[in-house]
mmCIF file of C-alpha atoms in Angstrom:
data_model
loop_
_atom_site.group_PDB
_atom_site.id
_atom_site.type_symbol
_atom_site.label_atom_id
_atom_site.label_comp_id
_atom_site.label_asym_id
_atom_site.label_seq_id
_atom_site.Cartn_x
_atom_site.Cartn_y
_atom_site.Cartn_z
ATOM 1 C CA UNK A 1 100.450 88.477 50.026
ATOM 2 C CA UNK A 2 97.291 86.586 49.947
ATOM 3 C CA UNK A 3 96.515 82.985 50.308
ATOM 4 C CA UNK A 4 95.659 80.935 47.493
ATOM 5 C CA UNK A 5 92.622 79.544 49.671
ATOM 6 C CA UNK A 6 91.189 83.052 49.504
ATOM 7 C CA UNK A 7 90.926 83.358 45.957
ATOM 8 C CA UNK A 8 88.009 81.695 44.342
ATOM 9 C CA UNK A 9 88.331 77.987 42.619
ATOM 10 C CA UNK A 10 86.727 79.745 39.571
ATOM 11 C CA UNK A 11 89.116 82.832 39.553
ATOM 12 C CA UNK A 12 92.254 80.176 39.942
ATOM 13 C CA UNK A 13 91.073 78.073 37.199
ATOM 14 C CA UNK A 14 90.712 80.820 34.774
ATOM 15 C CA UNK A 15 94.197 82.882 35.501
ATOM 16 C CA UNK A 16 96.597 79.843 35.921
ATOM 17 C CA UNK A 17 97.906 77.151 33.866
ATOM 18 C CA UNK A 18 99.867 74.455 34.946
ATOM 19 C CA UNK A 19 101.424 71.531 32.629
ATOM 20 C CA UNK A 20 103.328 69.728 34.898
ATOM 21 C CA UNK A 21 105.702 66.142 33.548
ATOM 22 C CA UNK A 22 102.550 64.277 34.052
ATOM 23 C CA UNK A 23 100.340 65.628 31.746
ATOM 24 C CA UNK A 24 96.547 64.498 30.178
ATOM 25 C CA UNK A 25 96.387 61.966 27.082
ATOM 26 C CA UNK A 26 92.932 62.389 26.352
ATOM 27 C CA UNK A 27 91.176 59.920 23.582
ATOM 28 C CA UNK A 28 90.116 62.499 20.981
ATOM 29 C CA UNK A 29 90.833 64.279 17.893
ATOM 30 C CA UNK A 30 94.015 66.459 18.152
ATOM 31 C CA UNK A 31 91.699 69.515 17.720
ATOM 32 C CA UNK A 32 89.619 68.760 20.537
ATOM 33 C CA UNK A 33 92.918 67.753 23.015
ATOM 34 C CA UNK A 34 94.129 71.353 22.156
ATOM 35 C CA UNK A 35 90.501 72.985 22.874
ATOM 36 C CA UNK A 36 90.173 70.998 26.052
ATOM 37 C CA UNK A 37 92.624 73.898 27.275
ATOM 38 C CA UNK A 38 89.182 76.384 27.566
ATOM 39 C CA UNK A 39 86.574 74.601 26.120
ATOM 40 C CA UNK A 40 83.891 76.751 27.031
ATOM 41 C CA UNK A 41 85.989 79.727 24.153
ATOM 42 C CA UNK A 42 87.506 77.176 21.777
ATOM 43 C CA UNK A 43 85.143 74.654 21.072
ATOM 44 C CA UNK A 44 83.384 76.586 18.672
ATOM 45 C CA UNK A 45 86.356 78.766 17.703
ATOM 46 C CA UNK A 46 88.291 76.369 14.805
ATOM 47 C CA UNK A 47 90.493 79.159 14.050
ATOM 48 C CA UNK A 48 92.114 79.922 17.218
ATOM 49 C CA UNK A 49 92.712 75.971 17.417
ATOM 50 C CA UNK A 50 94.426 76.099 14.066
ATOM 51 C CA UNK A 51 96.752 78.536 15.377
ATOM 52 C CA UNK A 52 97.742 77.012 18.377
ATOM 53 C CA UNK A 53 98.078 73.704 16.246
ATOM 54 C CA UNK A 54 100.644 76.205 14.048
ATOM 55 C CA UNK A 55 102.123 77.933 16.693
ATOM 56 C CA UNK A 56 103.200 74.592 18.673
ATOM 57 C CA UNK A 57 104.349 72.327 15.053
ATOM 58 C CA UNK A 58 101.225 70.408 15.640
ATOM 59 C CA UNK A 59 100.044 70.958 12.222
ATOM 60 C CA UNK A 60 102.869 69.349 10.849
ATOM 61 C CA UNK A 61 102.214 66.258 12.581
ATOM 62 C CA UNK A 62 98.799 66.412 11.781
ATOM 63 C CA UNK A 63 99.456 66.954 8.605
ATOM 64 C CA UNK A 64 101.017 62.896 8.387
ATOM 65 C CA UNK A 65 97.675 61.996 9.644
ATOM 66 C CA UNK A 66 94.307 61.040 7.358
ATOM 67 C CA UNK A 67 91.934 63.587 9.034
ATOM 68 C CA UNK A 68 94.585 66.030 9.732
ATOM 69 C CA UNK A 69 94.013 67.640 13.111
ATOM 70 C CA UNK A 70 90.724 66.081 12.921
ATOM 71 C CA UNK A 71 92.455 62.564 13.728
ATOM 72 C CA UNK A 72 91.375 60.919 16.941
ATOM 73 C CA UNK A 73 94.492 59.949 18.793
ATOM 74 C CA UNK A 74 95.182 57.304 21.986
ATOM 75 C CA UNK A 75 95.896 54.368 22.621
ATOM 76 C CA UNK A 76 92.763 52.623 23.622
ATOM 77 C CA UNK A 77 90.180 53.538 21.228
ATOM 78 C CA UNK A 78 91.972 55.947 18.287
ATOM 79 C CA UNK A 79 93.372 54.125 15.357
ATOM 80 C CA UNK A 80 96.319 56.632 15.866
ATOM 81 C CA UNK A 81 98.254 57.449 18.831
ATOM 82 C CA UNK A 82 101.436 59.837 19.365
ATOM 83 C CA UNK A 83 104.984 59.441 20.744
ATOM 84 C CA UNK A 84 105.759 60.882 23.272
ATOM 85 C CA UNK A 85 107.099 64.387 22.021
ATOM 86 C CA UNK A 86 104.224 65.045 19.334
ATOM 87 C CA UNK A 87 101.804 64.019 22.833
ATOM 88 C CA UNK A 88 104.116 66.716 24.641
ATOM 89 C CA UNK A 89 103.475 69.398 22.344
ATOM 90 C CA UNK A 90 99.725 68.897 22.549
ATOM 91 C CA UNK A 91 99.687 69.428 26.132
ATOM 92 C CA UNK A 92 101.474 72.240 25.454
ATOM 93 C CA UNK A 93 99.306 73.766 22.951
ATOM 94 C CA UNK A 94 96.394 72.516 25.391
ATOM 95 C CA UNK A 95 97.900 74.675 28.480
ATOM 96 C CA UNK A 96 98.730 77.936 25.981
ATOM 97 C CA UNK A 97 94.850 77.405 25.017
ATOM 98 C CA UNK A 98 93.933 79.601 28.477
ATOM 99 C CA UNK A 99 94.253 82.923 28.212
ATOM 100 C CA UNK A 100 96.183 82.692 31.937
ATOM 101 C CA UNK A 101 97.152 85.230 34.147
ATOM 102 C CA UNK A 102 100.233 82.807 35.501
ATOM 103 C CA UNK A 103 101.097 80.169 33.321
ATOM 104 C CA UNK A 104 103.519 77.245 35.079
ATOM 105 C CA UNK A 105 105.202 74.126 33.298
ATOM 106 C CA UNK A 106 107.087 71.561 34.338
ATOM 107 C CA UNK A 107 109.635 70.213 32.758
ATOM 108 C CA UNK A 108 107.835 71.288 29.556
ATOM 109 C CA UNK A 109 110.111 69.791 26.616
ATOM 110 C CA UNK A 110 111.779 66.656 28.324
ATOM 111 C CA UNK A 111 110.926 64.441 25.828
ATOM 112 C CA UNK A 112 111.151 66.734 22.735
ATOM 113 C CA UNK A 113 114.488 67.215 20.351
ATOM 114 C CA UNK A 114 116.128 70.761 20.276
ATOM 115 C CA UNK A 115 114.418 71.969 16.950
ATOM 116 C CA UNK A 116 110.670 71.456 18.611
ATOM 117 C CA UNK A 117 112.222 73.031 21.444
ATOM 118 C CA UNK A 118 112.686 75.766 19.782
ATOM 119 C CA UNK A 119 109.391 76.263 18.621
ATOM 120 C CA UNK A 120 107.299 75.852 21.188
ATOM 121 C CA UNK A 121 109.312 78.322 23.605
ATOM 122 C CA UNK A 122 108.488 81.006 20.573
ATOM 123 C CA UNK A 123 105.125 79.478 21.209
ATOM 124 C CA UNK A 124 104.854 79.963 24.937
ATOM 125 C CA UNK A 125 107.010 82.980 24.658
ATOM 126 C CA UNK A 126 104.280 84.651 22.204
ATOM 127 C CA UNK A 127 101.035 83.362 24.079
ATOM 128 C CA UNK A 128 102.814 84.510 27.437
ATOM 129 C CA UNK A 129 103.401 88.285 26.491
ATOM 130 C CA UNK A 130 102.119 90.256 29.199
ATOM 131 C CA UNK A 131 101.872 87.308 31.683
ATOM 132 C CA UNK A 132 103.822 85.296 34.493
ATOM 133 C CA UNK A 133 105.491 82.504 32.939
ATOM 134 C CA UNK A 134 107.138 80.034 35.418
ATOM 135 C CA UNK A 135 109.333 77.878 33.839
ATOM 136 C CA UNK A 136 110.625 74.646 36.644
ATOM 137 C CA UNK A 137 113.675 72.869 34.207
ATOM 138 C CA UNK A 138 117.038 71.182 34.664
ATOM 139 C CA UNK A 139 117.582 71.702 30.794
ATOM 140 C CA UNK A 140 120.040 74.504 30.590
ATOM 141 C CA UNK A 141 119.135 74.706 27.298
ATOM 142 C CA UNK A 142 115.990 76.086 28.519
ATOM 143 C CA UNK A 143 117.538 77.966 31.636
ATOM 144 C CA UNK A 144 119.514 80.398 29.431
ATOM 145 C CA UNK A 145 115.858 82.083 27.520
ATOM 146 C CA UNK A 146 114.941 83.047 30.762
ATOM 147 C CA UNK A 147 114.671 86.873 31.731
ATOM 148 C CA UNK A 148 115.136 85.586 35.586
ATOM 149 C CA UNK A 149 116.457 81.796 36.758
ATOM 150 C CA UNK A 150 116.421 81.027 40.434
ATOM 151 C CA UNK A 151 118.762 78.438 41.642
ATOM 152 C CA UNK A 152 116.795 76.426 44.448
ATOM 153 C CA UNK A 153 118.927 73.842 46.522
ATOM 154 C CA UNK A 154 116.964 72.173 49.443
ATOM 155 C CA UNK A 155 114.086 74.552 49.604
ATOM 156 C CA UNK A 156 115.843 77.799 49.633
ATOM 157 C CA UNK A 157 116.496 80.396 46.563
ATOM 158 C CA UNK A 158 120.163 80.004 46.330
ATOM 159 C CA UNK A 159 120.784 82.066 43.816
ATOM 160 C CA UNK A 160 119.360 84.438 41.228
ATOM 161 C CA UNK A 161 119.950 86.382 37.955
ATOM 162 C CA UNK A 162 120.025 85.834 34.224
ATOM 163 C CA UNK A 163 122.254 83.231 32.754
ATOM 164 C CA UNK A 164 124.975 85.591 32.315
ATOM 165 C CA UNK A 165 124.798 87.355 36.449
ATOM 166 C CA UNK A 166 125.110 83.759 37.404
ATOM 167 C CA UNK A 167 128.020 82.777 35.207
ATOM 168 C CA UNK A 168 129.336 85.702 36.369
ATOM 169 C CA UNK A 169 128.874 85.113 40.309
ATOM 170 C CA UNK A 170 130.471 81.553 39.533
ATOM 171 C CA UNK A 171 128.420 79.549 42.097
ATOM 172 C CA UNK A 172 126.039 76.814 42.426
ATOM 173 C CA UNK A 173 124.425 77.594 38.825
ATOM 174 C CA UNK A 174 127.756 78.183 37.203
ATOM 175 C CA UNK A 175 129.219 74.855 38.337
ATOM 176 C CA UNK A 176 125.933 72.913 37.157
ATOM 177 C CA UNK A 177 126.100 75.011 34.089
ATOM 178 C CA UNK A 178 130.194 73.530 33.173
ATOM 179 C CA UNK A 179 129.791 70.352 34.537
ATOM 180 C CA UNK A 180 126.615 69.941 31.960
ATOM 181 C CA UNK A 181 128.932 71.244 28.675
ATOM 182 C CA UNK A 182 131.416 69.343 29.927
ATOM 183 C CA UNK A 183 129.300 66.192 29.199
ATOM 184 C CA UNK A 184 127.629 67.855 26.029
ATOM 185 C CA UNK A 185 131.322 68.235 24.977
ATOM 186 C CA UNK A 186 132.265 64.477 25.366
ATOM 187 C CA UNK A 187 129.235 63.228 23.624
ATOM 188 C CA UNK A 188 130.058 65.175 20.537
ATOM 189 C CA UNK A 189 133.399 63.444 20.329
#
């Protein structure tokens, strides 16, 4: 009930973590990229950075590089670069680094396969306990995990509930879900 511009900018930066579809790809080491999420706290806490790398599966990706999570990555100045999915994992780890009260993820796993998506959502769930997390997604695998789904149409919330609630209502969500499933079944044939 309070306008957002009434909060000090420093408070907003400490309490809201946002990961958009177009995230930063920083020319730095994997560890530094993670620590950038809360540099003041994590630049001197290697164990916390390593925990974030493990929880998001970045440790396995980093193990393929000569210096592990200390390997510098990027297109411009580094010898090694990451594909889209690993960069997205890195952005998620960086976003989870800040112990924010509110986390907002916009299509956080759009470049990631189902197995990696499962790992990342476990990490997001674990890091977000006692916090509010908003995930904006069109992926039903993502939506099914939500405690509450808000269905928007033309700028308004038109349905809300769990996946099962919304399927029982048989409205917009259920229709889109069935359409999605029909395409998925055709692809599997």
